[in-house]
mmCIF file of C-alpha atoms in Angstrom:
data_model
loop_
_atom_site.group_PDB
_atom_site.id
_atom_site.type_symbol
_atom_site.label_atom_id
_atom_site.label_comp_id
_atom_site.label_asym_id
_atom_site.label_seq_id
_atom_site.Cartn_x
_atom_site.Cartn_y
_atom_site.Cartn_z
ATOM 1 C CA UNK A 1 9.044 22.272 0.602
ATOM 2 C CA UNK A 2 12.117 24.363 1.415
ATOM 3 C CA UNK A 3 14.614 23.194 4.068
ATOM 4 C CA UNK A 4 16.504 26.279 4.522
ATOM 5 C CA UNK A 5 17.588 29.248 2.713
ATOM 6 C CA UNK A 6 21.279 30.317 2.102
ATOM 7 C CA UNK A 7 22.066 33.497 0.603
ATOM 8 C CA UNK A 8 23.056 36.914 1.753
ATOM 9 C CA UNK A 9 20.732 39.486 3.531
ATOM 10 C CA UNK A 10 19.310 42.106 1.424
ATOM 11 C CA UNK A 11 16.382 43.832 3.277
ATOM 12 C CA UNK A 12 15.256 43.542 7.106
ATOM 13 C CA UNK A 13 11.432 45.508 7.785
ATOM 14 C CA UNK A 14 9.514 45.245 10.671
ATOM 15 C CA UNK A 15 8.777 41.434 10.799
ATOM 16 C CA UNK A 16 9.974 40.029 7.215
ATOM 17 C CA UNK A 17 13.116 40.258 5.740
ATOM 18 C CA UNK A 18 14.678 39.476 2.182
ATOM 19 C CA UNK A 19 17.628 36.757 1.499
ATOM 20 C CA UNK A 20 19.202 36.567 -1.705
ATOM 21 C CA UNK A 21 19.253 33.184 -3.250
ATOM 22 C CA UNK A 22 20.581 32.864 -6.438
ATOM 23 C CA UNK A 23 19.366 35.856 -7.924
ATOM 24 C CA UNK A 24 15.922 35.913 -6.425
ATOM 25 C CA UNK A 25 15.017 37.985 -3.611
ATOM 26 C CA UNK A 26 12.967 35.924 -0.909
ATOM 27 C CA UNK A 27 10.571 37.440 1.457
ATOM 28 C CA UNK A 28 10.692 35.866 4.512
ATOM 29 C CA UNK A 29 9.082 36.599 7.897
ATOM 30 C CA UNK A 30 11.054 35.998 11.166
ATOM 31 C CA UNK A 31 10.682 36.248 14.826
ATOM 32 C CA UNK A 32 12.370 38.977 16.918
ATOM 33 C CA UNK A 33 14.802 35.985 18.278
ATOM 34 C CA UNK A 34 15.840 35.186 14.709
ATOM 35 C CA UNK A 35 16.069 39.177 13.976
ATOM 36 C CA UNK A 36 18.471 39.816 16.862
ATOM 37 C CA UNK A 37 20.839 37.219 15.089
ATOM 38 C CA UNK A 38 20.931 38.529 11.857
ATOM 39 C CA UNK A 39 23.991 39.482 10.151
ATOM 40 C CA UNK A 40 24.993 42.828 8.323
ATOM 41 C CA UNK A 41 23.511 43.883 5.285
ATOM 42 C CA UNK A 42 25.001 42.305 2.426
ATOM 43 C CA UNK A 43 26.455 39.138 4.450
ATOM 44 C CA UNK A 44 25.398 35.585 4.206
ATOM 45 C CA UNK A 45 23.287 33.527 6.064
ATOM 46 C CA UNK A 46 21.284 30.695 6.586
ATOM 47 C CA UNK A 47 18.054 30.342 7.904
ATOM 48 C CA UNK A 48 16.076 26.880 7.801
ATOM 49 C CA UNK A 49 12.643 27.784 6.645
ATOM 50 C CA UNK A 50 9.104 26.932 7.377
ATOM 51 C CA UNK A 51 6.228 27.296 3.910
ATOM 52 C CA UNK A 52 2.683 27.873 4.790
ATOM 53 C CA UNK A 53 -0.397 27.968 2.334
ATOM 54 C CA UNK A 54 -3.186 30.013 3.031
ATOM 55 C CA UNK A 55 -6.520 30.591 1.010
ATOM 56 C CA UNK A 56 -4.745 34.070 0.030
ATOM 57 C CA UNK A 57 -1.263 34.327 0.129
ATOM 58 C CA UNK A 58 1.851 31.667 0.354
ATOM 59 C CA UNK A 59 4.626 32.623 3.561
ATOM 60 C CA UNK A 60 7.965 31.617 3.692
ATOM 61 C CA UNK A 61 8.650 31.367 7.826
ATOM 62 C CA UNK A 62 12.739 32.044 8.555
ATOM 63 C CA UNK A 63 13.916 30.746 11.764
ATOM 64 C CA UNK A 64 17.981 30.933 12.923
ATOM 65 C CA UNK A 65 18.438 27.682 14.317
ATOM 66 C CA UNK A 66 16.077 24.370 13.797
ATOM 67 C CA UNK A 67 14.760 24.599 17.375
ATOM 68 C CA UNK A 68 13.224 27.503 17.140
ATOM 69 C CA UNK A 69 11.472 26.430 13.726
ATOM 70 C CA UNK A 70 10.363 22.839 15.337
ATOM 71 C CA UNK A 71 8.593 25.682 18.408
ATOM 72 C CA UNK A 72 7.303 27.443 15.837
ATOM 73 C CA UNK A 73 5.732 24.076 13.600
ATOM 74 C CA UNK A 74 4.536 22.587 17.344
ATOM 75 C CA UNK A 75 2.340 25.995 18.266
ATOM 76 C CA UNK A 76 0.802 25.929 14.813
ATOM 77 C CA UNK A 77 -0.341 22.427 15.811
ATOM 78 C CA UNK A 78 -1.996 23.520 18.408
ATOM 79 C CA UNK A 79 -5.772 24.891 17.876
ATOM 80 C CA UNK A 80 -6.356 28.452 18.145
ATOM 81 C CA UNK A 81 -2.425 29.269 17.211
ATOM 82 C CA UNK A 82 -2.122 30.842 13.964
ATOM 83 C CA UNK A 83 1.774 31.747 12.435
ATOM 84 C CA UNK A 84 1.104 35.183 13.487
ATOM 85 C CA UNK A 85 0.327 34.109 17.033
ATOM 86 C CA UNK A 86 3.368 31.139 16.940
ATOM 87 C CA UNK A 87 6.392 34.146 15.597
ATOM 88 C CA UNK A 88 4.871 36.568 19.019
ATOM 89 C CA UNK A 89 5.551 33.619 21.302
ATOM 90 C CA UNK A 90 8.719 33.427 19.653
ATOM 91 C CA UNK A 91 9.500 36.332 19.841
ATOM 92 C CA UNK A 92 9.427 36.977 23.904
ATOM 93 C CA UNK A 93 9.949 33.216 24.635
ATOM 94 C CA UNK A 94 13.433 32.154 23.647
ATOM 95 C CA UNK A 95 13.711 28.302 22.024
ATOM 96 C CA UNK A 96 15.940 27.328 25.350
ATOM 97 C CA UNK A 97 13.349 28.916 27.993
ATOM 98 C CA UNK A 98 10.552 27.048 25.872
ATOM 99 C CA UNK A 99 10.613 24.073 27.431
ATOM 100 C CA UNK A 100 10.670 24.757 30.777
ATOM 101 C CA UNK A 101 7.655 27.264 30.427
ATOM 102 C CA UNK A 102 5.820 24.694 28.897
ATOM 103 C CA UNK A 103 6.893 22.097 31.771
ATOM 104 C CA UNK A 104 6.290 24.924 34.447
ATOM 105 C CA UNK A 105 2.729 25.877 33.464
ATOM 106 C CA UNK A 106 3.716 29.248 33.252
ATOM 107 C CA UNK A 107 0.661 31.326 31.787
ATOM 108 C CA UNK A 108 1.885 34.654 32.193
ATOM 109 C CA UNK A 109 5.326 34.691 29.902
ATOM 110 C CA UNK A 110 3.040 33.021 27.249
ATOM 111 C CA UNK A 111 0.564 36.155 27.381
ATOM 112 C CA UNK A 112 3.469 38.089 27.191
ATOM 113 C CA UNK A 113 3.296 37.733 23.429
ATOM 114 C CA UNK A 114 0.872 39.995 21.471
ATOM 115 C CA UNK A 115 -2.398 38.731 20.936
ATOM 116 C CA UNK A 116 -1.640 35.805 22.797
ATOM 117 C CA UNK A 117 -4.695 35.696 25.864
ATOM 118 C CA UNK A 118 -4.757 33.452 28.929
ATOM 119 C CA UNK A 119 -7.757 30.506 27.070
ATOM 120 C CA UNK A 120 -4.810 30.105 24.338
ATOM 121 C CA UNK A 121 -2.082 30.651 26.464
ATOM 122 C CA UNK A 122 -4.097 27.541 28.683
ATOM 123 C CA UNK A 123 -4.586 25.647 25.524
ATOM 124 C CA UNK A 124 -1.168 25.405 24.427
ATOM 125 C CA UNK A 125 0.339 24.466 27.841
ATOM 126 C CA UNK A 126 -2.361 21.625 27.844
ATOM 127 C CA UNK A 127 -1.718 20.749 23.997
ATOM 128 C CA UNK A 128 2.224 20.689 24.511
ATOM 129 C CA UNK A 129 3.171 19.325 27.916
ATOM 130 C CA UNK A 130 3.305 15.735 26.299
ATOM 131 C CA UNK A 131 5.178 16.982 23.071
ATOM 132 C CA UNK A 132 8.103 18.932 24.932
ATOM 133 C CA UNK A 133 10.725 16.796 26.593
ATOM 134 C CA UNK A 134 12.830 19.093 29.195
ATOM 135 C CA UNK A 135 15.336 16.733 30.649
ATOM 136 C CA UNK A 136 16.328 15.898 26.976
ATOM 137 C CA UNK A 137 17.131 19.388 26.147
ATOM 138 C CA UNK A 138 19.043 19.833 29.587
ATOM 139 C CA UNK A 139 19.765 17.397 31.446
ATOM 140 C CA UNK A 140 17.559 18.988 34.060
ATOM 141 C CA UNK A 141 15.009 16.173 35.601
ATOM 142 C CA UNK A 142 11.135 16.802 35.438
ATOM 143 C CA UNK A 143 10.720 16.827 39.099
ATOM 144 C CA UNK A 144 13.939 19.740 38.931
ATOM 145 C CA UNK A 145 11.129 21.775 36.697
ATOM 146 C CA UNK A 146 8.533 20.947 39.008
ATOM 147 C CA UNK A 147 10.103 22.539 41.881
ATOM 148 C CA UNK A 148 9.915 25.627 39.937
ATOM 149 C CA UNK A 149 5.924 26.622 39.283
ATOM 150 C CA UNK A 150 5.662 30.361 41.258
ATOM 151 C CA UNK A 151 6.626 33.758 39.960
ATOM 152 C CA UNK A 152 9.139 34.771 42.474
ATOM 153 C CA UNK A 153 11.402 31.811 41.707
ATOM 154 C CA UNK A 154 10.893 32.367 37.866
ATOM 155 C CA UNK A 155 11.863 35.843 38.212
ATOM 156 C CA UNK A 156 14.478 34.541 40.555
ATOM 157 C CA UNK A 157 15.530 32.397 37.511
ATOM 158 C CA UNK A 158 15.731 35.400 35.497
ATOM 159 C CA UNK A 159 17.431 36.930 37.566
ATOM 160 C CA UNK A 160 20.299 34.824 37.792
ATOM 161 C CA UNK A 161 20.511 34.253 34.151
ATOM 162 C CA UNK A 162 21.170 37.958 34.099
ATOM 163 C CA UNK A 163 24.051 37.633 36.193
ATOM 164 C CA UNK A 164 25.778 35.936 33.141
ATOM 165 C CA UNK A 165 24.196 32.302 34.281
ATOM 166 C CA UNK A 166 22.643 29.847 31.977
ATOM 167 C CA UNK A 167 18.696 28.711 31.883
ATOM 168 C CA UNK A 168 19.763 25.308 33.497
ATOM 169 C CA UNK A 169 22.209 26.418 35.877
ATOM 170 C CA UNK A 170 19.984 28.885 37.131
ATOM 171 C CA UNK A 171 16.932 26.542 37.222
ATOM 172 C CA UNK A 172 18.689 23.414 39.058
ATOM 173 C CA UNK A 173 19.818 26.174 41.487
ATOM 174 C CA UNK A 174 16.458 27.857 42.138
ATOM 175 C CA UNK A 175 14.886 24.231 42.468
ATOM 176 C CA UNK A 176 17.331 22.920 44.741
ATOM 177 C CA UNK A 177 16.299 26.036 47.319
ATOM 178 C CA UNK A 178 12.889 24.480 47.649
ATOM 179 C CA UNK A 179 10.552 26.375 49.770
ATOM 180 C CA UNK A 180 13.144 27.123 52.631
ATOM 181 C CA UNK A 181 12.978 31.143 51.094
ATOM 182 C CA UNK A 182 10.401 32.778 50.460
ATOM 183 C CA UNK A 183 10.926 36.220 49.018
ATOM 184 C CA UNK A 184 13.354 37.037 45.600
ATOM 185 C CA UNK A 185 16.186 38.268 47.073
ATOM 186 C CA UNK A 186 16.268 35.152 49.688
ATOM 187 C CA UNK A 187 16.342 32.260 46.571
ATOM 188 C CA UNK A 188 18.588 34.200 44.495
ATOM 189 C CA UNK A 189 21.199 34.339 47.513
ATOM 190 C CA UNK A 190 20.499 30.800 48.650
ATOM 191 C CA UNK A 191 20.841 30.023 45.160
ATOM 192 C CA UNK A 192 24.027 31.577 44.531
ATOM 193 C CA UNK A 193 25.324 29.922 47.712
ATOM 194 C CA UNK A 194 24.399 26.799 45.954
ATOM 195 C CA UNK A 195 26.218 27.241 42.754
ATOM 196 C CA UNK A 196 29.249 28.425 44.357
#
């Protein structure tokens, strides 16, 4: 119904906030990603939107970038994943680490989000792995993602990306250690050696 708002910010709460649009106030509930990137009070912004119907109430879903709102229409696709649910993955999943989480498996950063348990966290993995292309968001290849499924090289990813790195960089890095180190601080220095 509504492809995105563009007005100035009037009101942030806890999970909703309210844009000015020509003279009307909209309510509009956003992720903590989207939050984060919010300007000033009083400043403009755009935000494409998302408009659910329920029994009880209408919602107007705010998203910063288009990514993040085509995450947030493909979790409430899947069954068991209410808006509620899809804005908490959102909000500890970024739209760039998306789809390599999906492409990884990775369980545990999906029950990250509140409410979020290991059968839905199972279900969406399973419901999304054909939807969410990785190697067109990245240039990364599948079998690059692949190389990637335990904890110690995702936090080894993480790791790097704190070093000022980006997802993919640190990704084709970690991946192109293999299983020749086996411990956290052994990828992230072979992977370092690797990007240097």
């Amino acid at each position: 119904m509504y492809g995105y708002l563009k007005g100035t910010l009037e009101q942030v709460k806890d999970q909703s906030i309210i844009i000015e649009v020509a003279g009307v106030g909209y309510r509009v509930t956003v992720s903590a990603h989207t939050r984060e990137k919010l300007p000033h009070m009083h400043q403009g912004l755009k935000l494409f939107t998302t408009f659910k119907v329920k029994e009880d109430a209408m919602e107007l879903y705010g998203f910063f970038d288009e990514d993040e709102q085509a995450i947030f229409e493909m979790l409430l696709a899947v069954s068991g994943v209410g808006p509620k649910a899809a804005l908490n993955i959102l909000s500890v999943i970024t739209p760039q680490k998306f789809p390599f989480i999906i492409a990884t498996g990775d369980v545990k950063s999906i029950t990250q989000a509140a409410g979020v348990g290991t059968k839905l966290a199972q279900r969406i993995l399973l419901e999304l792995k054909d939807k969410v292309k990785v190697a067109d968001l990245t240039g990364l290849s599948m079998e690059d993602v692949q190389r990637v499924p335990d904890n110690e090289a995702s936090e080894a990813v993480t790791a790097l990306i704190s070093l000022g790195y980006t997802y993919p960089e640190a990704m084709k890095a970690v991946s192109a250690v293999g299983d020749s180190a086996k411990t956290i601080e052994d990828i992230i220095k072979m992977a370092l050696k690797k990007m240097m």
